Coordinates of C-alpha atoms and ligand atoms in Angstrom, one line a residue:
X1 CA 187.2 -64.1 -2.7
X2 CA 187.0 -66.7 0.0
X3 CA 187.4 -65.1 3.1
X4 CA 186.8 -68.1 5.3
X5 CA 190.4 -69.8 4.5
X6 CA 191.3 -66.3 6.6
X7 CA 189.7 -67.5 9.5
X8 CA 190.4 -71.1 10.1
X9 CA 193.7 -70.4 11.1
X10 CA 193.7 -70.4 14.7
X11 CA 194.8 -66.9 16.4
X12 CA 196.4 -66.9 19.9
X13 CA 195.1 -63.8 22.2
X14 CA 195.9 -62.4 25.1
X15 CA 193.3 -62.1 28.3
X16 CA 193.4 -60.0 31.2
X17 CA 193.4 -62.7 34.0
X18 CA 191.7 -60.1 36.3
X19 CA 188.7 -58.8 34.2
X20 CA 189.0 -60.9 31.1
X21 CA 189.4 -58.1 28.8
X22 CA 190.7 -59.5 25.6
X23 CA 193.5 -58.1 23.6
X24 CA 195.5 -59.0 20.2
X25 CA 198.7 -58.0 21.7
X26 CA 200.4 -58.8 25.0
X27 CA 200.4 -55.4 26.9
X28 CA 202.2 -54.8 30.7
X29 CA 198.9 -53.4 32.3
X30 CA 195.2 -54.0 31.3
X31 CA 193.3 -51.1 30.2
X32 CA 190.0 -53.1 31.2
X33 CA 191.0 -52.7 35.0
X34 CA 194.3 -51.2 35.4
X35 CA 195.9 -54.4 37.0
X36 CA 200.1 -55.0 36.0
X37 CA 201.5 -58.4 34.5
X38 CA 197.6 -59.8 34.5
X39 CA 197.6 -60.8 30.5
X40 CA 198.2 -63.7 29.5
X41 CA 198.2 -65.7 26.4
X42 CA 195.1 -67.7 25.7
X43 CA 194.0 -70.0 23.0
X44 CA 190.9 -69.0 21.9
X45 CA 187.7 -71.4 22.5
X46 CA 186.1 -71.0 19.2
X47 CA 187.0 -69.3 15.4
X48 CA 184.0 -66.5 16.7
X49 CA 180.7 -66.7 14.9
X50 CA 180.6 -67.5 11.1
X51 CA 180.5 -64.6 8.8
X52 CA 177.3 -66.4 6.9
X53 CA 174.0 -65.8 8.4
X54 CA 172.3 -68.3 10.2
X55 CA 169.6 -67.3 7.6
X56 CA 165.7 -67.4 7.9
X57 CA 164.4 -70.2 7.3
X58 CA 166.1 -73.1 8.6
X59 CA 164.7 -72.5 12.5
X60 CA 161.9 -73.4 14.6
X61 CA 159.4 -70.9 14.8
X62 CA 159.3 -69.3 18.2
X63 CA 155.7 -69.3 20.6
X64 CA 155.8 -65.5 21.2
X65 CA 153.8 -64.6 24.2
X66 CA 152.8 -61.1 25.7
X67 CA 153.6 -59.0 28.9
X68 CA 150.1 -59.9 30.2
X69 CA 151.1 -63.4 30.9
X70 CA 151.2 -63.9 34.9
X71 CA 154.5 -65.0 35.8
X72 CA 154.8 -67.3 38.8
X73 CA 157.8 -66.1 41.1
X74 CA 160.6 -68.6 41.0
X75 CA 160.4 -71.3 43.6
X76 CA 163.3 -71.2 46.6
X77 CA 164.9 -73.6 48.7
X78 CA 165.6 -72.8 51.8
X79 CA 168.9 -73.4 53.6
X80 CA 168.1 -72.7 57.3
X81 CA 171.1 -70.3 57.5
X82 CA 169.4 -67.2 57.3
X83 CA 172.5 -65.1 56.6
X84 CA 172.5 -66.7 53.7
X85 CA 169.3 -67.5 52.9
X86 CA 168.4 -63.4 52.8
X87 CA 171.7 -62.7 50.6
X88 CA 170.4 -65.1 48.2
X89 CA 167.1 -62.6 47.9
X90 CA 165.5 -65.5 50.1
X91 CA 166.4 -69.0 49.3
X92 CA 168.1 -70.7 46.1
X93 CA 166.5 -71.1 43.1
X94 CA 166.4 -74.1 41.0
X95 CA 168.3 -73.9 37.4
X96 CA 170.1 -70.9 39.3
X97 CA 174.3 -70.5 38.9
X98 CA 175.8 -69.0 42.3
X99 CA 179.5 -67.3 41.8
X100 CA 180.8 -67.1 45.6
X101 CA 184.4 -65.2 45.5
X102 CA 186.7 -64.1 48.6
X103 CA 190.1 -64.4 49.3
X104 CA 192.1 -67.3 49.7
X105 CA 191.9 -68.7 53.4
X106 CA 188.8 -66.4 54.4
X107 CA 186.3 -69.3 54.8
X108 CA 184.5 -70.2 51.6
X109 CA 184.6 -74.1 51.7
X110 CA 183.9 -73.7 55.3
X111 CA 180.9 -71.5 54.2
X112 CA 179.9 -73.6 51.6
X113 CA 180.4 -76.7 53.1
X114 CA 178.1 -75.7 56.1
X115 CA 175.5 -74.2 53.6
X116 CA 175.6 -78.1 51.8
X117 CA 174.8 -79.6 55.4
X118 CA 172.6 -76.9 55.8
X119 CA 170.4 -78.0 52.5
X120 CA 170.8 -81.7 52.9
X121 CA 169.4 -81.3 56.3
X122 CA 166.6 -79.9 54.9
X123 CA 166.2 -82.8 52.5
X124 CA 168.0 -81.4 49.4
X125 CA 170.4 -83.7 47.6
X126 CA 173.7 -82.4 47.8
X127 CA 177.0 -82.5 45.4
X128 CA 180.5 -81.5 46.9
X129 CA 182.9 -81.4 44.4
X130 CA 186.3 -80.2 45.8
X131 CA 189.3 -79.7 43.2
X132 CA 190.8 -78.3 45.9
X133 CA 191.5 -81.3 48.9
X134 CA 191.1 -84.7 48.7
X135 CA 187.8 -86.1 50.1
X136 CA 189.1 -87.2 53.2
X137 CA 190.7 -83.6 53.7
X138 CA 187.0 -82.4 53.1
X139 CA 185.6 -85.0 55.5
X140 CA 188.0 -84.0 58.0
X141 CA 187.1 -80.6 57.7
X142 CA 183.3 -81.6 58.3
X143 CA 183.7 -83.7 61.3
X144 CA 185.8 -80.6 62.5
X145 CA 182.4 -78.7 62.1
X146 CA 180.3 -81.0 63.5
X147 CA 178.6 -82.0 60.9
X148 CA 179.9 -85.4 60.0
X149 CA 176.2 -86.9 60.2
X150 CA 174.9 -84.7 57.1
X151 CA 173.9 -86.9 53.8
X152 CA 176.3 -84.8 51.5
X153 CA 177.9 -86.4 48.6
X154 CA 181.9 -85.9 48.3
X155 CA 183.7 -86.2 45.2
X156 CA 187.5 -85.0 44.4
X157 CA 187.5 -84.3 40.9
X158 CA 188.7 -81.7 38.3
X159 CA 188.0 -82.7 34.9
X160 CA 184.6 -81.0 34.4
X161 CA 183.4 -84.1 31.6
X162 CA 183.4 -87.0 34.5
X163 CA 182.0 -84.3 36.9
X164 CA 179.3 -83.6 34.5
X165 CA 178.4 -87.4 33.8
X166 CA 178.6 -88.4 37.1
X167 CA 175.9 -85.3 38.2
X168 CA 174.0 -86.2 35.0
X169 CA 173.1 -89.4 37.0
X170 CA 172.8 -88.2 40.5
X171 CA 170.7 -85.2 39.4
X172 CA 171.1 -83.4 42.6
X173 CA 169.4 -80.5 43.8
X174 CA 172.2 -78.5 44.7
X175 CA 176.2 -79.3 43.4
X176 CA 179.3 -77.1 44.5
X177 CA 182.2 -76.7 42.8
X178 CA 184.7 -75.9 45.0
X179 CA 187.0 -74.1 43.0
X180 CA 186.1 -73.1 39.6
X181 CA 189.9 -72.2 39.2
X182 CA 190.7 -76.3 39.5
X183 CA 188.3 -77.6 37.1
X184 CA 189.5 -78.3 33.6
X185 CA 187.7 -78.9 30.3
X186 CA 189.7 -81.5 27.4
X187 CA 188.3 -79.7 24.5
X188 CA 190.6 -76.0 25.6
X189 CA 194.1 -76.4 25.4
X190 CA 194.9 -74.4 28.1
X191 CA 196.0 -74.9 31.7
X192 CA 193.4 -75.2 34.4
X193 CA 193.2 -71.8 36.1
X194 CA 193.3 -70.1 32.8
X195 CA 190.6 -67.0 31.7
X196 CA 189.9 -69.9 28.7
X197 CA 189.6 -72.5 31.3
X198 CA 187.7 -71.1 34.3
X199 CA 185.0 -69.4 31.0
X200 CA 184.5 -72.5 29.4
X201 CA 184.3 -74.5 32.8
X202 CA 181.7 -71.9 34.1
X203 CA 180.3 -72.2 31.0
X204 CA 179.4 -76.0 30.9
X205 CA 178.3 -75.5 34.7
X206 CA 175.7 -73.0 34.0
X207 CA 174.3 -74.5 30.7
X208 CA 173.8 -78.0 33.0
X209 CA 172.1 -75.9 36.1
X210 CA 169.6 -74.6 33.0
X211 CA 169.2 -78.1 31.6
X212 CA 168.6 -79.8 34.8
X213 CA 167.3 -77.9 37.0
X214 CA 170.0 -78.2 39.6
X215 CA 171.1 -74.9 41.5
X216 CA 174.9 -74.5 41.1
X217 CA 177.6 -72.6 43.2
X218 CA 181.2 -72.0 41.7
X219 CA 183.8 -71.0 44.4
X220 CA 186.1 -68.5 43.1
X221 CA 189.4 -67.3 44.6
X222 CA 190.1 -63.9 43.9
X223 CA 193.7 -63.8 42.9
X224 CA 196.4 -61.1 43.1
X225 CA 199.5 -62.1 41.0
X226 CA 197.6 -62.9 37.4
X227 CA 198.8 -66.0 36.7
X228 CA 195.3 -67.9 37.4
X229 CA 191.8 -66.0 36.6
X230 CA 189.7 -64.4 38.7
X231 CA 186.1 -64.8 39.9
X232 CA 185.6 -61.3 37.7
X233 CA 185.5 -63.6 34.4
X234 CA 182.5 -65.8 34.7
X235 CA 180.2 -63.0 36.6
X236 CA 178.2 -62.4 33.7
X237 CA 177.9 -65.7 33.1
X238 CA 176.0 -66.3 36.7
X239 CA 172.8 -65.6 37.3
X240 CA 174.2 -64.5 41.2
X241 CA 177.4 -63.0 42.6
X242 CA 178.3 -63.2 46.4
X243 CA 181.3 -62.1 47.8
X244 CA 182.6 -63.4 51.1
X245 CA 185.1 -60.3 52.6
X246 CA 186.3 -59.8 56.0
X247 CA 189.7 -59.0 57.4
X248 CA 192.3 -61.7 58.3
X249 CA 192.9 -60.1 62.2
X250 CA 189.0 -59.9 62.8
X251 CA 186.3 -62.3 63.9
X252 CA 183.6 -61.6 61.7
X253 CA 182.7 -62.4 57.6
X254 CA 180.5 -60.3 55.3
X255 CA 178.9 -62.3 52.7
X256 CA 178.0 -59.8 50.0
X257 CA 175.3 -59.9 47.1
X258 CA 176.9 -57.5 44.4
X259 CA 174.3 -59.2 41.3
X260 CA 171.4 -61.3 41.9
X261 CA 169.0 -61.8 39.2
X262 CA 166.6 -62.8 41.9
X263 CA 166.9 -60.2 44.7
X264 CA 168.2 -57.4 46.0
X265 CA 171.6 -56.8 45.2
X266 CA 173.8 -55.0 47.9
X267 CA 172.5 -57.8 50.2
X268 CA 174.8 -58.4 53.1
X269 CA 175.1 -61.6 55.5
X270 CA 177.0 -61.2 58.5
X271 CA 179.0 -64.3 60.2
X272 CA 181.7 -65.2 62.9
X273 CA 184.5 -67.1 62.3
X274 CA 184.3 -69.3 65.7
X275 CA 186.4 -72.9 66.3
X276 CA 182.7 -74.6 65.0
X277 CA 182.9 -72.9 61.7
X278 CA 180.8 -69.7 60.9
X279 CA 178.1 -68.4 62.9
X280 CA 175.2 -66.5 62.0
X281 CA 175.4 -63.2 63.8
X282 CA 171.7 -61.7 63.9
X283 CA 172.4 -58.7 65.7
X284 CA 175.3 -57.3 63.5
X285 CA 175.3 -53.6 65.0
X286 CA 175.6 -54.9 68.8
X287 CA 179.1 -56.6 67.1
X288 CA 180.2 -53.6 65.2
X289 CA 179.5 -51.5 68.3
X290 CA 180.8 -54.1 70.6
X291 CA 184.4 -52.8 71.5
X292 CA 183.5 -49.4 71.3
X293 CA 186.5 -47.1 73.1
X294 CA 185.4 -44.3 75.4
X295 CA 184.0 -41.6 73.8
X296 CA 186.9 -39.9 71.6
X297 CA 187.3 -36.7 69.5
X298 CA 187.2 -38.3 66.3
X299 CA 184.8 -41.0 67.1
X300 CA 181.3 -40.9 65.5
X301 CA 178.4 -43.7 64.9
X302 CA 177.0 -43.7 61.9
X303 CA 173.3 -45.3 61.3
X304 CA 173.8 -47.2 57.7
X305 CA 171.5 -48.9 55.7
X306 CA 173.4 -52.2 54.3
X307 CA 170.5 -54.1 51.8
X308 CA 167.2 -54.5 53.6
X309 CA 168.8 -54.2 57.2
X310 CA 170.0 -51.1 59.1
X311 CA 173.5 -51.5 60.7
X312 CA 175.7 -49.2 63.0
X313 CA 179.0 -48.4 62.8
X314 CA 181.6 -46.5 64.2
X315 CA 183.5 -43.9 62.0
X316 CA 187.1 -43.0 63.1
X317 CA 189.0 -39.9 62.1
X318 CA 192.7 -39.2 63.2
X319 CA 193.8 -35.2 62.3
X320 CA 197.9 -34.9 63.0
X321 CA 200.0 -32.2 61.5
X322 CA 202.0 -33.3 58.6
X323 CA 205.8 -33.8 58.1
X324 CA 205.3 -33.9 54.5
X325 CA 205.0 -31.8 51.6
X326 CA 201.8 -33.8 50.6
X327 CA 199.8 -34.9 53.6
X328 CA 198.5 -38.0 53.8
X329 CA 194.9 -39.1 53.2
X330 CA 194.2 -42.8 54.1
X331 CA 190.9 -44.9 54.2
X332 CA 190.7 -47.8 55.8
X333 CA 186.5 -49.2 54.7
X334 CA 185.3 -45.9 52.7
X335 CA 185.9 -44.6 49.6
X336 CA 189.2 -42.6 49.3
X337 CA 187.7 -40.1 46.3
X338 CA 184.5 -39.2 48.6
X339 CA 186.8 -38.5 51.4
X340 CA 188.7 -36.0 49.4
X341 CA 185.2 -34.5 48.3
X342 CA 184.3 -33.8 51.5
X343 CA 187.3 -32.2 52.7
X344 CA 186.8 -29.8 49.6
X345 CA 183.0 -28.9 50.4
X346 CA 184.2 -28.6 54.2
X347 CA 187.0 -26.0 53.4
X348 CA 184.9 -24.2 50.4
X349 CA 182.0 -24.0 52.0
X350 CA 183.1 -23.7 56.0
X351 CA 186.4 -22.5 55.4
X352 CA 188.1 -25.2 57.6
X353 CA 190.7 -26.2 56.3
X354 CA 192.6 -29.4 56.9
X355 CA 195.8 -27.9 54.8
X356 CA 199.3 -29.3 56.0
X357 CA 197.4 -31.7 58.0
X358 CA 197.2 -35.8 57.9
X359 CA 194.1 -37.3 57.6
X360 CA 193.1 -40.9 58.1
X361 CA 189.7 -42.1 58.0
X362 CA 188.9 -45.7 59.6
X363 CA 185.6 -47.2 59.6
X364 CA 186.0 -49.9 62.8
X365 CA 185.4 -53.6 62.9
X366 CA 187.0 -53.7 59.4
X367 CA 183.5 -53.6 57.4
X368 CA 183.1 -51.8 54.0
X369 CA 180.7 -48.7 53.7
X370 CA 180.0 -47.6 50.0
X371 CA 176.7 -45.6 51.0
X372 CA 176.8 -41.9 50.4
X373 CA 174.6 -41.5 53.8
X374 CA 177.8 -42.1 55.5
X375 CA 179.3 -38.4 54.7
X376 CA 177.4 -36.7 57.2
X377 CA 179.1 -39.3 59.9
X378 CA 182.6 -39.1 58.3
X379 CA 182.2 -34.9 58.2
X380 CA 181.4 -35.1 61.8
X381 CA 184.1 -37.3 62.8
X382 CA 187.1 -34.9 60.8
X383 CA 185.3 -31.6 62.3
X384 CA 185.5 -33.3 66.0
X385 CA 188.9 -34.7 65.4
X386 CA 190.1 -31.4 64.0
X387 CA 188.6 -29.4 66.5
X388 CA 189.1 -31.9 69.3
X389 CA 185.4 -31.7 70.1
X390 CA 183.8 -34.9 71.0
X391 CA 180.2 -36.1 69.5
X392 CA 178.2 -37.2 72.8
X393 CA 178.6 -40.8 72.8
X394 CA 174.8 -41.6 72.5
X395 CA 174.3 -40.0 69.5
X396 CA 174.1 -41.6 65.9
X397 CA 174.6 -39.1 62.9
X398 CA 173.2 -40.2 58.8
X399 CA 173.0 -38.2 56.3
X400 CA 174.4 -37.0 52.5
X401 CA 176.5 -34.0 52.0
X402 CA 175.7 -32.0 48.5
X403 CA 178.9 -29.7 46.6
X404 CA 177.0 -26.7 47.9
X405 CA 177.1 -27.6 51.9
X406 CA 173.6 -28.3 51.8
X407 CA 172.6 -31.7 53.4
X408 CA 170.5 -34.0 51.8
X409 CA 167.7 -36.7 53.4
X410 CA 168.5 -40.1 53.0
X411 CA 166.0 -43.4 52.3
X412 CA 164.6 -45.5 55.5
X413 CA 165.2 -42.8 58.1
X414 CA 163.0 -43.9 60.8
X415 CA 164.9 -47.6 59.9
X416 CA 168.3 -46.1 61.1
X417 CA 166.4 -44.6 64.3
X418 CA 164.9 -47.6 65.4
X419 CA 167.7 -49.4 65.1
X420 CA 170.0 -46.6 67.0
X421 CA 167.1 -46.4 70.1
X422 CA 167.3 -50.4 70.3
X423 CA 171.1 -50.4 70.9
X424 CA 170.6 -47.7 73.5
X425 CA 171.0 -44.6 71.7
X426 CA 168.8 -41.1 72.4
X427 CA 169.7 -38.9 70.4
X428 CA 170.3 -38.3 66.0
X429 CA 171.5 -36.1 63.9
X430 CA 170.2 -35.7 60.5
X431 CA 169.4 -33.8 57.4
X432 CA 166.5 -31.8 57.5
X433 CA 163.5 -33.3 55.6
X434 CA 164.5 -36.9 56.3
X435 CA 161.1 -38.9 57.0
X436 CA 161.9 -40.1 60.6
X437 CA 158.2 -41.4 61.6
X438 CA 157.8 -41.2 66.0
X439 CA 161.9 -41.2 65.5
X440 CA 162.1 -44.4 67.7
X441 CA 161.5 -42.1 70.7
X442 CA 164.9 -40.2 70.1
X443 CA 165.9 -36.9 70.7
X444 CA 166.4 -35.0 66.5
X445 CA 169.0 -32.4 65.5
X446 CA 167.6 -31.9 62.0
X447 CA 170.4 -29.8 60.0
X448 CA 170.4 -27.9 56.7
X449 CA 173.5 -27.7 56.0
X450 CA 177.5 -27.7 56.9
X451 CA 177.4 -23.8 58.5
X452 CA 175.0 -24.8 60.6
X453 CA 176.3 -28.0 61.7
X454 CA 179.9 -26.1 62.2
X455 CA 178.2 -23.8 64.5
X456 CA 175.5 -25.3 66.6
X457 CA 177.5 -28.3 66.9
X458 CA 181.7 -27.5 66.9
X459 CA 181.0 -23.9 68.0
X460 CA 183.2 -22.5 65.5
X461 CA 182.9 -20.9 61.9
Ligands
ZN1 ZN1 191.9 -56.4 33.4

């Protein structure tokens, strides 16, 4: 009869610490995201909702308006760094919650503590809340920088309620939190670093950005062994997701938009890691293309699209004869899966065949390309590498590659051009039917498809 003396008792669960995918019993691998040893047991922050409705009339009746009403585009501050200012979708917005994940050690409160000078320079009030190092670690850090004169406010703190109080008074315009893993509420009985934890900690974060009006940004470490949460837990909770990625053994960051409620996603800010902190780099292809190796079989420059902003790159292919019974595909910046597609539409539909053969795929400088425009580029570079037929070095190759052979135009064409004739290149090859304007001046090899691309360019069938 009364099912509520059911519910009171409270239940543990278990959490992926990955993905936060909840479960009733502990299991060795999450079905959410296929990560080992990443659930662990949480206490739950609530019973769940009551099984009585709220019912009708105990609320407040709404104001309902209609889609007529003009809507005023959200006011944004400005940060100076324009890396960062265009993967925001231009600027912060007030009331706004900021997720920023990367790697441990790949810059973040170096990032973030620049972008905090960079706003109270501009005459933003600024919160630093680091759970992370002691204020005079963090002060260090920002002399180190140069920016020791900024007007930013430093606290080392973890439990979220004197956080919260102490930004109650200040009412700042921008407060980061610096980690979200460190920061603790007392009414969850669970350790800091928790999926319970980091949830209800993002949770009180957001709800204050909302009430106040400040803009928040939660760093979160992305984590490998399980035992603390991940940055994946509170992104639905945040109104924007960045994530900071580059490779340990090379100079430059990428600061990636992956969900902004207020811009663009796929947004990307490029930086250098230099002995004064993080530079903006404004001409990312000239870097990408910096080191460039003499013109190689194998070697091919693809013009990308990355967000708003075209972006060269060079695309490496390495075809050896195998020792093993199953020859090895590897990807270094690409998508393994799409690489396999495109061997299969290369031997079905040109009858080369890269059977018995190893194949690795490299896109250089260690950036990440997940647009389909790229297989063109990657086709071109496993032809020339298996045919040991070099692309002339001044030529830039886009396009996307169908199941039948056929090529297929890509968006912002005459983008990728002019971007390719100001680095110095003349000459592009592309899908047929792309929209490539005057073409920047360059010299076009617009192809329909794979045979013909096999035989005007490789010479063979
Ligand atoms: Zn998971």
């Amino acid at each position: 009869m009364d099912q509520n003396k059911n519910m009171v008792k409270p239940i543990t669960q278990f959490a992926c610490s990955d993905c936060g995918m909840t479960y009733k019993k502990w299991t060795g691998r999450c079905d959410g995201c296929g990560a080992w040893n990443s659930i662990q047991e949480e206490v739950p922050l609530s019973q769940g909702p009551s099984k009585k409705s709220l019912g009708t009339m105990k609320g407040k009746r709404m104001a309902l308006t209609d889609l007529t009403t003009e809507e005023t585009p959200p006011q944004r501050t400005l940060s100076g760094l324009s890396e960062l200012d265009r993967v925001l979708g231009g600027g912060l917005v007030p009331s706004s919650a900021t997720l920023v994940g990367g790697d441990p050690g790949i810059g973040k409160s170096t990032l973030l503590l620049q972008a905090a000078a960079a706003f109270a320079n501009a005459g933003h009030s600024v919160v630093y809340v680091s759970g992370e190092e002691a204020t005079a670690q963090v002060r260090m850090r920002a002399q180190r920088l140069g920016l020791g004169e900024s007007s930013v406010k430093l606290a080392a703190e973890t439990n979220l309620r004197d956080i919260l109080t102490t930004l109650e008074a200040e009412k700042p315009d921008l407060c980061i939190i610096d980690s979200i893993q460190t920061m603790w509420v007392d009414t969850v009985d669970s350790a800091p670093g928790s999926v319970s934890q980091v949830r209800a900690s993002a949770h009180e974060l957001t709800t204050f950005a909302k009430r106040f009006g400040t803009s928040v940004i939660l760093v979160g470490h992305v984590t490998k062994d399980g035992q603390i949460a991940g940055p994946r837990v509170v992104e639905h909770m945040v109104d924007t997701v960045l994530y900071f990625e580059g490779e340990r053994g090379h100079q430059f960051r990428i600061l990636r938009a992956v969900k902004n409620r207020f811009g663009p996603a796929d947004e990307i800010g490029v930086f250098e890691m230099t002995g004064m902190g993080l530079a903006e780099v404004t001409n990312p292809s000239a870097l990408f293309l910096g080191d460039r190796d003499a013109p190689a079989p194998g070697s091919v420059v693809f013009a990308g699209i990355e967000g708003t902003r075209p972006l060269l790159v060079e695309i490496q292919a390495l075809v050896a004869p195998s020792q093993l019974s199953q020859p090895r595909r590897a990807v270094v910046g690409w998508d393994g899966s799409r690489l396999s597609m495109i061997l299969a539409v290369l031997e079905a539909r040109t009858g080369i065949s890269f059977q018995g053969l190893d194949v690795y795929l490299n896109v250089a400088g260690g950036i990440r390309i997940s647009e389909p425009a790229a297989d063109l580029a990657v086709a071109c570079a496993l032809l020339s590498a298996r045919e040991d037929a070099s692309i002339p070095p001044e030529t830039v190759v886009f396009g996307e590659l169908s199941l039948s052979g056929a090529l297929r135009p890509v968006s912002q064409a005459e983008n990728r051009l002019k971007e390719a004739a100001k680095l110095g290149f003349t000459a592009a090859m592309a899908p047929k039917g792309c929209k490539t304007g005057d073409a920047g001046g360059m010299s076009l090899r617009l192809l329909p498809d794979l045979i013909t691309l096999v035989g005007e360019v490789f010479g063979a069938g």
